[in-house]
Short mmCIF file of C-alpha atoms and ligand atoms in Angstrom, two decimals:
data_model
loop_
_atom_site.label_atom_id
_atom_site.label_comp_id
_atom_site.label_asym_id
_atom_site.label_seq_id
_atom_site.Cartn_x
_atom_site.Cartn_y
_atom_site.Cartn_z
CA MET A 107 96.07 190.01 208.05
CA ASN A 108 93.48 190.68 205.06
CA ILE A 109 93.41 187.77 202.61
CA ASN A 110 92.37 189.37 199.46
CA LEU A 111 91.23 187.41 196.33
CA SER A 112 92.64 188.05 192.89
CA ASP A 113 90.24 190.07 190.55
CA ARG A 114 90.68 186.89 188.13
CA LEU A 115 89.28 184.67 190.95
CA LYS A 116 86.37 187.15 191.78
CA LYS A 117 85.48 187.36 187.97
CA LEU A 118 84.68 183.42 187.95
CA PRO A 119 80.80 183.10 187.34
CA PRO A 120 78.97 181.96 190.54
CA TYR A 121 79.04 178.15 191.12
CA LEU A 122 75.37 177.53 190.50
CA PHE A 123 75.62 173.88 191.82
CA VAL A 124 76.08 175.02 195.33
CA GLU A 125 72.43 174.78 196.37
CA ILE A 126 71.74 171.11 194.87
CA ASP A 127 75.34 169.93 196.27
CA ARG A 128 74.34 171.03 199.82
CA ALA A 129 70.86 169.55 199.58
CA LYS A 130 72.35 166.11 198.36
CA LYS A 131 74.76 166.08 201.11
CA GLU A 132 72.12 166.72 203.51
CA ALA A 133 69.82 164.13 202.23
CA ARG A 134 72.68 161.48 202.25
CA GLN A 135 73.58 162.43 205.90
CA GLY A 136 69.66 162.09 206.81
CA GLY A 137 70.04 158.60 205.44
CA ARG A 138 67.79 158.95 202.49
CA ASP A 139 68.16 156.53 199.37
CA ILE A 140 69.31 159.04 196.86
CA ILE A 141 69.81 158.23 193.26
CA ASP A 142 72.55 160.34 191.85
CA LEU A 143 72.06 161.20 187.99
CA GLY A 144 73.94 164.49 188.62
CA VAL A 145 77.83 163.51 188.15
CA GLY A 146 79.44 162.88 184.86
CA ASP A 147 81.76 160.38 186.35
CA PRO A 148 81.55 156.72 185.22
CA ASP A 149 80.25 154.11 187.81
CA GLN A 150 82.29 151.04 186.29
CA PRO A 151 85.70 150.20 187.20
CA THR A 152 88.95 150.93 184.87
CA PRO A 153 89.11 147.70 182.65
CA ARG A 154 91.56 145.11 184.60
CA PHE A 155 93.98 145.09 181.66
CA ILE A 156 95.03 148.93 181.88
CA ILE A 157 95.13 148.33 185.98
CA ASP A 158 97.60 145.31 184.89
CA ALA A 159 99.45 147.47 182.56
CA LEU A 160 99.74 150.19 185.38
CA HIS A 161 101.39 147.68 187.72
CA ARG A 162 103.55 146.26 185.44
CA ALA A 163 105.13 149.61 184.36
CA THR A 164 105.39 150.87 188.07
CA LEU A 165 107.88 147.93 188.53
CA ASN A 166 109.88 149.53 186.30
CA PRO A 167 111.96 152.25 188.18
CA GLU A 168 112.60 153.91 184.95
CA THR A 169 108.81 155.04 185.15
CA HIS A 170 109.52 156.90 188.59
CA ARG A 171 111.52 159.81 187.31
CA TYR A 172 110.22 163.02 185.67
CA ALA A 173 108.18 162.53 182.51
CA LEU A 174 109.41 164.05 179.42
CA ASP A 175 107.83 167.51 178.40
CA ARG A 176 106.51 166.21 175.29
CA GLY A 177 105.22 162.87 176.97
CA LEU A 178 106.21 159.34 176.43
CA PRO A 179 107.17 158.71 172.77
CA GLN A 180 105.29 155.40 172.47
CA LEU A 181 102.06 156.88 173.62
CA ARG A 182 102.48 159.49 170.97
CA ILE A 183 102.99 156.90 168.36
CA GLU A 184 100.30 154.95 169.49
CA ILE A 185 97.69 157.82 169.31
CA ALA A 186 98.75 158.75 165.85
CA ARG A 187 98.25 155.26 164.98
CA TRP A 188 94.78 155.25 166.24
CA TYR A 189 94.12 158.54 164.68
CA LYS A 190 94.93 157.11 161.35
CA SER A 191 92.59 154.18 161.55
CA ARG A 192 89.99 155.73 163.42
CA PHE A 193 89.50 159.15 161.32
CA ASN A 194 91.99 158.64 158.32
CA VAL A 195 93.91 161.61 159.79
CA ASP A 196 97.74 161.74 159.70
CA LEU A 197 99.56 163.15 162.85
CA ASP A 198 103.07 163.63 163.50
CA PRO A 199 103.77 161.94 166.98
CA ASP A 200 106.58 164.45 167.63
CA ARG A 201 104.78 167.65 167.00
CA GLU A 202 101.26 167.23 166.44
CA ILE A 203 100.27 165.27 169.56
CA LEU A 204 100.87 166.09 173.28
CA PRO A 205 99.86 164.22 176.33
CA LEU A 206 97.90 165.86 178.97
CA ILE A 207 97.22 165.50 182.83
CA GLY A 208 93.54 164.91 181.75
CA SER A 209 91.88 166.99 178.98
CA LYS A 210 90.84 169.49 181.35
CA GLU A 211 94.31 170.51 182.42
CA GLY A 212 95.18 171.22 178.67
CA ILE A 213 91.85 173.29 178.17
CA SER A 214 92.50 175.28 181.21
CA HIS A 215 96.14 176.08 180.46
CA ILE A 216 95.92 176.55 176.54
CA PRO A 217 94.40 180.33 176.77
CA LEU A 218 97.55 181.33 178.66
CA ALA A 219 99.51 180.90 175.41
CA PHE A 220 97.22 182.74 173.33
CA ILE A 221 94.93 185.40 174.97
CA ASN A 222 96.21 188.84 176.20
CA GLN A 223 94.41 191.25 178.48
CA GLY A 224 90.96 192.15 177.24
CA ASP A 225 91.06 189.34 174.24
CA ILE A 226 87.80 187.61 173.72
CA GLY A 227 87.50 183.81 173.61
CA LEU A 228 84.15 182.28 172.34
CA VAL A 229 82.40 179.75 174.37
CA PRO A 230 79.35 177.79 173.99
CA ASP A 231 76.26 178.14 176.32
CA PRO A 232 75.49 176.13 178.08
CA CYS A 233 79.30 174.45 178.11
CA TYR A 234 81.56 172.62 180.40
CA PRO A 235 82.67 175.09 182.70
CA PRO A 236 86.49 175.20 182.51
CA TYR A 237 86.39 176.89 178.93
CA ASN A 238 85.09 179.97 180.71
CA SER A 239 87.34 180.06 183.52
CA SER A 240 90.39 179.28 181.60
CA ILE A 241 89.85 182.42 179.25
CA ILE A 242 89.09 184.55 182.58
CA PHE A 243 92.22 183.11 184.23
CA ALA A 244 94.23 184.13 181.04
CA GLY A 245 93.15 187.87 181.59
CA GLY A 246 90.62 187.32 178.72
CA GLN A 247 86.81 187.93 178.19
CA PRO A 248 84.39 185.11 177.63
CA CYS A 249 81.97 185.81 174.98
CA LYS A 250 79.01 183.32 175.10
CA MET A 251 77.42 181.71 171.79
CA PRO A 252 74.01 180.34 172.72
CA LEU A 253 73.35 176.76 171.61
CA LEU A 254 69.72 176.67 170.96
CA GLU A 255 67.52 173.46 170.32
CA LYS A 256 66.13 175.20 167.22
CA ASN A 257 69.60 175.27 166.02
CA SER A 258 70.45 171.82 166.77
CA PHE A 259 72.52 173.03 169.74
CA LEU A 260 74.99 174.68 167.31
CA PRO A 261 76.41 177.94 167.55
CA ASN A 262 75.48 180.50 165.25
CA LEU A 263 78.59 181.65 163.64
CA HIS A 264 77.18 183.88 161.08
CA HIS A 265 75.60 186.38 163.42
CA MET A 266 78.50 187.61 165.53
CA LYS A 267 79.18 191.40 165.58
CA PRO A 268 82.44 192.82 164.21
CA HIS A 269 83.58 194.43 167.45
CA ILE A 270 83.62 190.75 169.13
CA LEU A 271 85.14 189.06 165.99
CA ASN A 272 88.17 191.71 165.98
CA LYS A 273 88.97 190.67 169.56
CA ALA A 274 88.39 187.06 169.28
CA LYS A 275 91.29 184.99 169.47
CA MET A 276 89.95 181.79 170.39
CA LEU A 277 86.75 179.22 169.89
CA PHE A 278 85.87 176.49 172.10
CA LEU A 279 83.60 173.79 170.56
CA ASN A 280 82.50 170.37 171.90
CA TYR A 281 80.90 167.64 170.02
CA PRO A 282 79.34 165.33 170.97
CA ASN A 283 78.37 167.68 173.59
CA ASN A 284 78.29 168.14 177.18
CA PRO A 285 75.65 169.02 178.40
CA THR A 286 73.22 168.75 175.47
CA ALA A 287 74.42 165.43 174.11
CA ALA A 288 74.13 166.99 170.42
CA VAL A 289 76.58 165.87 167.74
CA CYS A 290 77.41 167.89 164.65
CA ASP A 291 78.01 166.96 161.09
CA LYS A 292 80.62 167.59 158.50
CA SER A 293 79.23 170.77 157.22
CA PHE A 294 79.20 172.43 160.55
CA PHE A 295 83.14 171.66 160.76
CA LYS A 296 83.77 172.99 157.41
CA ASP A 297 81.97 176.34 158.35
CA VAL A 298 83.91 176.39 161.62
CA VAL A 299 87.14 176.16 159.46
CA LYS A 300 86.15 178.63 157.19
CA PHE A 301 85.08 181.27 159.97
CA ALA A 302 88.36 180.69 161.78
CA GLU A 303 90.75 181.33 158.74
CA ARG A 304 88.70 184.42 158.10
CA HIS A 305 88.74 185.79 161.48
CA ASN A 306 91.95 184.35 162.57
CA ILE A 307 90.64 182.41 165.61
CA ILE A 308 92.22 179.27 166.89
CA VAL A 309 89.57 176.59 167.41
CA CYS A 310 89.80 174.17 170.48
CA HIS A 311 87.42 171.34 169.69
CA ASP A 312 86.91 169.05 172.86
CA ALA A 313 86.34 165.47 171.66
CA ALA A 314 85.99 163.81 175.07
CA TYR A 315 83.04 161.85 173.91
CA SER A 316 84.16 160.71 170.44
CA GLU A 317 84.16 157.19 171.30
CA LEU A 318 80.87 157.00 172.93
CA SER A 319 78.13 157.16 170.65
CA PHE A 320 74.82 154.91 169.86
CA ASP A 321 73.02 153.23 167.09
CA GLY A 322 75.96 152.62 164.99
CA LEU A 323 76.76 156.58 164.71
CA LYS A 324 80.37 157.37 163.85
CA VAL A 325 81.59 160.31 165.46
CA LEU A 326 83.66 162.82 163.49
CA SER A 327 87.02 164.19 164.43
CA PHE A 328 87.19 168.15 163.81
CA LEU A 329 90.58 167.21 162.27
CA GLU A 330 89.08 165.14 159.46
CA THR A 331 87.94 168.65 158.00
CA ASP A 332 90.13 169.93 155.34
CA GLY A 333 92.16 172.97 156.55
CA ALA A 334 91.30 172.01 160.38
CA LYS A 335 94.79 171.24 161.20
CA GLY A 336 95.71 174.78 159.93
CA VAL A 337 93.31 176.51 162.49
CA GLY A 338 93.30 174.49 165.66
CA VAL A 339 93.65 171.44 167.93
CA GLU A 340 91.55 168.57 169.31
CA PHE A 341 91.31 167.49 173.03
CA HIS A 342 90.95 163.82 173.88
CA SER A 343 90.18 162.16 177.14
CA PHE A 344 90.99 158.72 178.52
CA SER A 345 88.54 159.46 181.40
CA LYS A 346 85.15 158.54 180.06
CA ILE A 347 85.57 155.77 177.60
CA PHE A 348 88.09 153.67 179.59
CA ASN A 349 86.62 154.65 183.16
CA MET A 350 89.68 156.45 184.15
CA THR A 351 88.49 159.97 185.37
CA GLY A 352 90.73 159.58 188.43
CA TRP A 353 93.84 158.47 186.51
CA ARG A 354 94.34 161.83 184.88
CA LEU A 355 95.20 160.92 181.12
CA GLY A 356 94.29 162.94 178.14
CA PHE A 357 95.92 164.37 174.96
CA VAL A 358 95.66 167.32 172.35
CA SER A 359 96.47 166.63 168.78
CA GLY A 360 96.46 169.06 165.72
CA ASN A 361 98.21 172.42 164.90
CA PRO A 362 102.13 172.02 165.47
CA LYS A 363 102.47 175.61 166.45
CA VAL A 364 99.53 175.61 169.06
CA ILE A 365 100.74 172.40 170.56
CA GLU A 366 104.01 173.91 170.92
CA ALA A 367 103.08 176.88 172.36
CA LEU A 368 100.87 174.82 175.08
CA THR A 369 103.89 172.72 175.67
CA LYS A 370 106.03 175.91 176.48
CA VAL A 371 103.28 177.04 178.84
CA LYS A 372 103.00 173.46 180.70
CA SER A 373 106.88 173.24 181.00
CA ASN A 374 106.57 176.19 183.39
CA ILE A 375 103.68 174.92 185.45
CA ASP A 376 103.47 170.87 185.57
CA SER A 377 105.96 168.11 184.80
CA GLY A 378 103.69 165.75 182.75
CA VAL A 379 101.75 162.57 183.43
CA PHE A 380 103.36 159.78 185.50
CA ASN A 381 105.19 157.54 182.96
CA ALA A 382 103.56 154.49 184.39
CA ILE A 383 100.29 156.21 183.52
CA GLN A 384 101.36 157.08 180.15
CA ALA A 385 102.51 153.46 179.43
CA SER A 386 98.95 152.16 180.67
CA GLY A 387 97.49 154.55 178.34
CA VAL A 388 99.64 152.81 175.30
CA GLU A 389 97.71 149.46 176.39
CA ALA A 390 94.59 151.12 176.53
CA ILE A 391 94.34 152.88 173.19
CA LYS A 392 95.67 149.63 171.57
CA ARG A 393 92.34 148.14 172.62
CA VAL A 394 90.12 150.95 172.32
CA ASP A 395 87.81 149.51 169.79
CA ARG A 396 86.95 146.32 171.95
CA VAL A 397 86.44 148.77 174.93
CA SER A 398 84.44 151.18 173.37
CA LYS A 399 82.15 148.59 172.01
CA SER A 400 81.29 147.22 175.35
CA ILE A 401 80.93 150.71 176.96
CA LYS A 402 78.56 151.89 174.16
CA GLY A 403 76.41 148.74 174.52
CA LEU A 404 76.16 149.41 178.48
CA TYR A 405 75.25 153.06 177.87
CA GLN A 406 72.90 152.54 174.88
CA ARG A 407 70.75 149.90 177.03
CA ARG A 408 70.78 152.14 179.98
CA ARG A 409 69.58 155.19 177.89
CA ASN A 410 66.83 153.19 176.30
CA VAL A 411 65.67 151.96 179.58
CA PHE A 412 65.60 155.43 180.76
CA VAL A 413 64.54 157.44 177.99
CA ASP A 414 61.67 155.08 177.08
CA GLY A 415 60.52 155.08 180.93
CA LEU A 416 60.49 158.79 180.82
CA ASN A 417 58.38 158.86 177.55
CA LYS A 418 55.99 156.43 179.05
CA ILE A 419 55.27 158.50 181.86
CA GLY A 420 54.75 161.48 179.90
CA TRP A 421 58.08 163.49 180.18
CA LYS A 422 58.92 163.88 176.44
CA VAL A 423 62.84 163.47 176.21
CA THR A 424 64.81 162.78 173.13
CA LYS A 425 67.41 159.67 172.83
CA PRO A 426 70.73 161.04 172.99
CA ARG A 427 72.95 159.88 170.05
CA ALA A 428 76.08 160.16 171.90
CA THR A 429 77.58 160.85 175.57
CA PHE A 430 76.06 159.56 178.46
CA TYR A 431 73.76 162.43 179.26
CA VAL A 432 70.05 163.06 178.69
CA TRP A 433 69.21 166.69 178.19
CA ALA A 434 65.72 166.98 179.18
CA PRO A 435 63.37 170.26 178.89
CA VAL A 436 61.86 170.97 182.11
CA LEU A 437 58.16 170.45 182.74
CA GLY A 438 55.44 173.10 182.51
CA ARG A 439 55.75 175.31 185.66
CA TYR A 440 59.41 174.66 186.46
CA THR A 441 62.64 176.42 186.16
CA SER A 442 65.79 174.25 185.84
CA ALA A 443 66.61 174.91 189.56
CA SER A 444 63.07 174.35 190.82
CA LEU A 445 62.54 170.91 188.88
CA ALA A 446 65.94 169.90 190.30
CA LYS A 447 64.94 170.81 193.94
CA GLU A 448 61.44 169.10 193.58
CA LEU A 449 62.95 165.80 192.19
CA LEU A 450 65.65 166.14 194.97
CA ASP A 451 63.08 166.70 197.96
CA LYS A 452 60.35 164.69 196.69
CA ALA A 453 61.67 161.51 194.53
CA ASP A 454 65.24 161.40 196.03
CA VAL A 455 66.54 161.80 192.52
CA VAL A 456 69.46 164.14 192.10
CA VAL A 457 69.66 165.91 188.36
CA THR A 458 71.91 169.00 187.40
CA PRO A 459 70.16 172.03 186.68
CA GLY A 460 70.96 173.31 183.15
CA ASN A 461 71.51 177.08 184.12
CA GLY A 462 74.55 175.88 185.88
CA PHE A 463 76.24 175.39 182.66
CA GLY A 464 75.24 178.75 181.30
CA SER A 465 72.14 181.00 180.88
CA SER A 466 70.90 179.35 177.73
CA GLY A 467 70.95 175.96 179.56
CA GLU A 468 67.87 177.33 181.76
CA GLY A 469 64.59 175.38 181.16
CA TYR A 470 66.54 172.20 180.83
CA VAL A 471 67.98 169.56 183.28
CA ARG A 472 71.09 167.09 182.86
CA MET A 473 70.73 163.64 183.80
CA ALA A 474 73.74 161.24 183.64
CA LEU A 475 73.31 157.67 182.64
CA THR A 476 75.96 156.60 185.32
CA VAL A 477 73.84 154.35 187.44
CA GLY A 478 72.70 150.91 186.54
CA GLU A 479 69.49 149.88 184.52
CA ARG A 480 67.60 148.92 187.75
CA ARG A 481 68.25 152.13 189.33
CA LEU A 482 67.31 154.00 186.31
CA ARG A 483 64.12 152.11 186.25
CA GLU A 484 63.59 152.95 190.13
CA ALA A 485 64.21 156.65 189.06
CA VAL A 486 61.60 156.50 186.38
CA ASP A 487 59.16 155.25 188.94
CA ARG A 488 60.12 157.80 191.58
CA ILE A 489 60.03 160.65 188.98
CA ARG A 490 56.43 159.45 187.87
CA LYS A 491 55.08 160.03 191.42
CA VAL A 492 56.29 163.67 191.23
CA ILE A 493 55.68 165.02 187.97
C1 PLP B 73 84.47 164.96 181.47
C2 PLP B 73 85.07 165.98 180.45
C3 PLP B 73 86.29 166.57 180.26
C4 PLP B 73 87.30 166.23 181.23
O1 PLP B 73 87.94 165.15 180.82
P1 PLP B 73 89.50 165.05 181.69
O2 PLP B 73 90.22 164.25 180.66
O3 PLP B 73 89.06 164.03 182.72
O4 PLP B 73 89.84 166.14 182.25
C5 PLP B 73 86.48 167.23 179.26
N1 PLP B 73 85.52 167.73 178.33
C6 PLP B 73 84.11 167.57 178.63
C7 PLP B 73 83.20 168.08 177.90
C8 PLP B 73 83.80 166.56 179.83
O5 PLP B 73 82.70 166.45 179.97
#
C-alpha cells in the first residue's frame, strides 16, 4: 500500500535544524562533552510548592475525571486576579480566559477557527515555528513580516501590499520575542490595534516571556492597549517562568468572541488540561511574583556572565532585555549554519542557526541561557579558541 502524505503536511517548510540535531547526537554518542545552548527549555526543576500542589490535587478523585471545556473556574479566577494586579487589565474569567494544554496548543489550533482556504496569516520572520505551521494546517498561507535589526526587530506594518491586506485574517506577534529577544513599547502596540481595526485582522500576541525581563524592565501586555481586547487575544505560558515545560499548561486571554471560537475548536479536538495540573497552576500563579523574581535574577546573572564574556573575546553581542536568549550576529565569513557547525565541530558548543526560524534569521545564531554560569564561562572560553 502507498502511504501518501497530505498536501498540508508536504507544504510545511523544511526542518532546518535536522543537520545540527544529527551532528549533536553524533557528538554525544562519541562521548564528547557538549555544552548545549540550542534548546529553549529551562534546566532548573519546577518549584517544590507546585509539585506539592500537584501531589495534593491528584489525591482528590474529582481531579481524575474529564476537565471542563472552559477549564477550572478557580484557575480562570486566579488568572483574572493576576492580570488586574500585574497589567491593570480587567478580564471576565468566564468569557475572556481559557486554559490551554500549553500555549503552543492554542497557537496551533486558533487558525482553524478563522482561516479559510487561501486566507493569509501574517507571521514574523524569524519566528517561533508553530505560527507558520498552524496557518498552513488551517489551509491558509503564511505571509512573512521580516524582523530586522534596523527596525528594532519590529515588523513594518505600514508597508504591506493591498492584495495581502485584503486576504489577511490573522496576525501573530511575540514580544518579548523568541528568537531575537527584542521587546516592544506601547506605541507599537497602539499601531497594531489601529492596523488591526482598519484591516479587520485578528491579533494573536504570544506573551510567553512577559515575566522574564531584566534590569527592572516591566514588560507590557498587549491587552493594556486601548482597543486591544476588541481586536485580539494574548497567549501566556506557565512553561518558561515556572520551569514547567513538560507539564503542558498555558492560557489565552482577551476577545470573548475569539476565545469562544477557539473553545469550540478545542472541544472537538481535546478534552482539556488534567484538572490536577490546573489546580497546581492556581498555586503557581498566586506566587508568580516571588518565583519570577528569583528566575529573573538567575537568568540576568547568566546573561551578564555570557554576554560580557563574548564581548571581551571580541564577539560584539547586545545584552537582551528579556527572554533567556542571546541573538548574536554571525562573525565575518560565516553563515548561520556554517557558524553553528564550526562551533559544534571545534568547540563542542551547540547554538541554533537563525535561518531555522525563517530566512530573515540568516546572519544570526540563537544561544539559550539554559545552562549554569560555570558552563557559560566554559562556553566562552571554548568559543574564544575558535573565532
Ligand atoms: C516556549 C514558547 C512557547 C511554548 O509554550 P508552551 O506553553 O510550553 O506551549 C510559546 N511561544 C514561544 C515564543 C515560546 O518560545
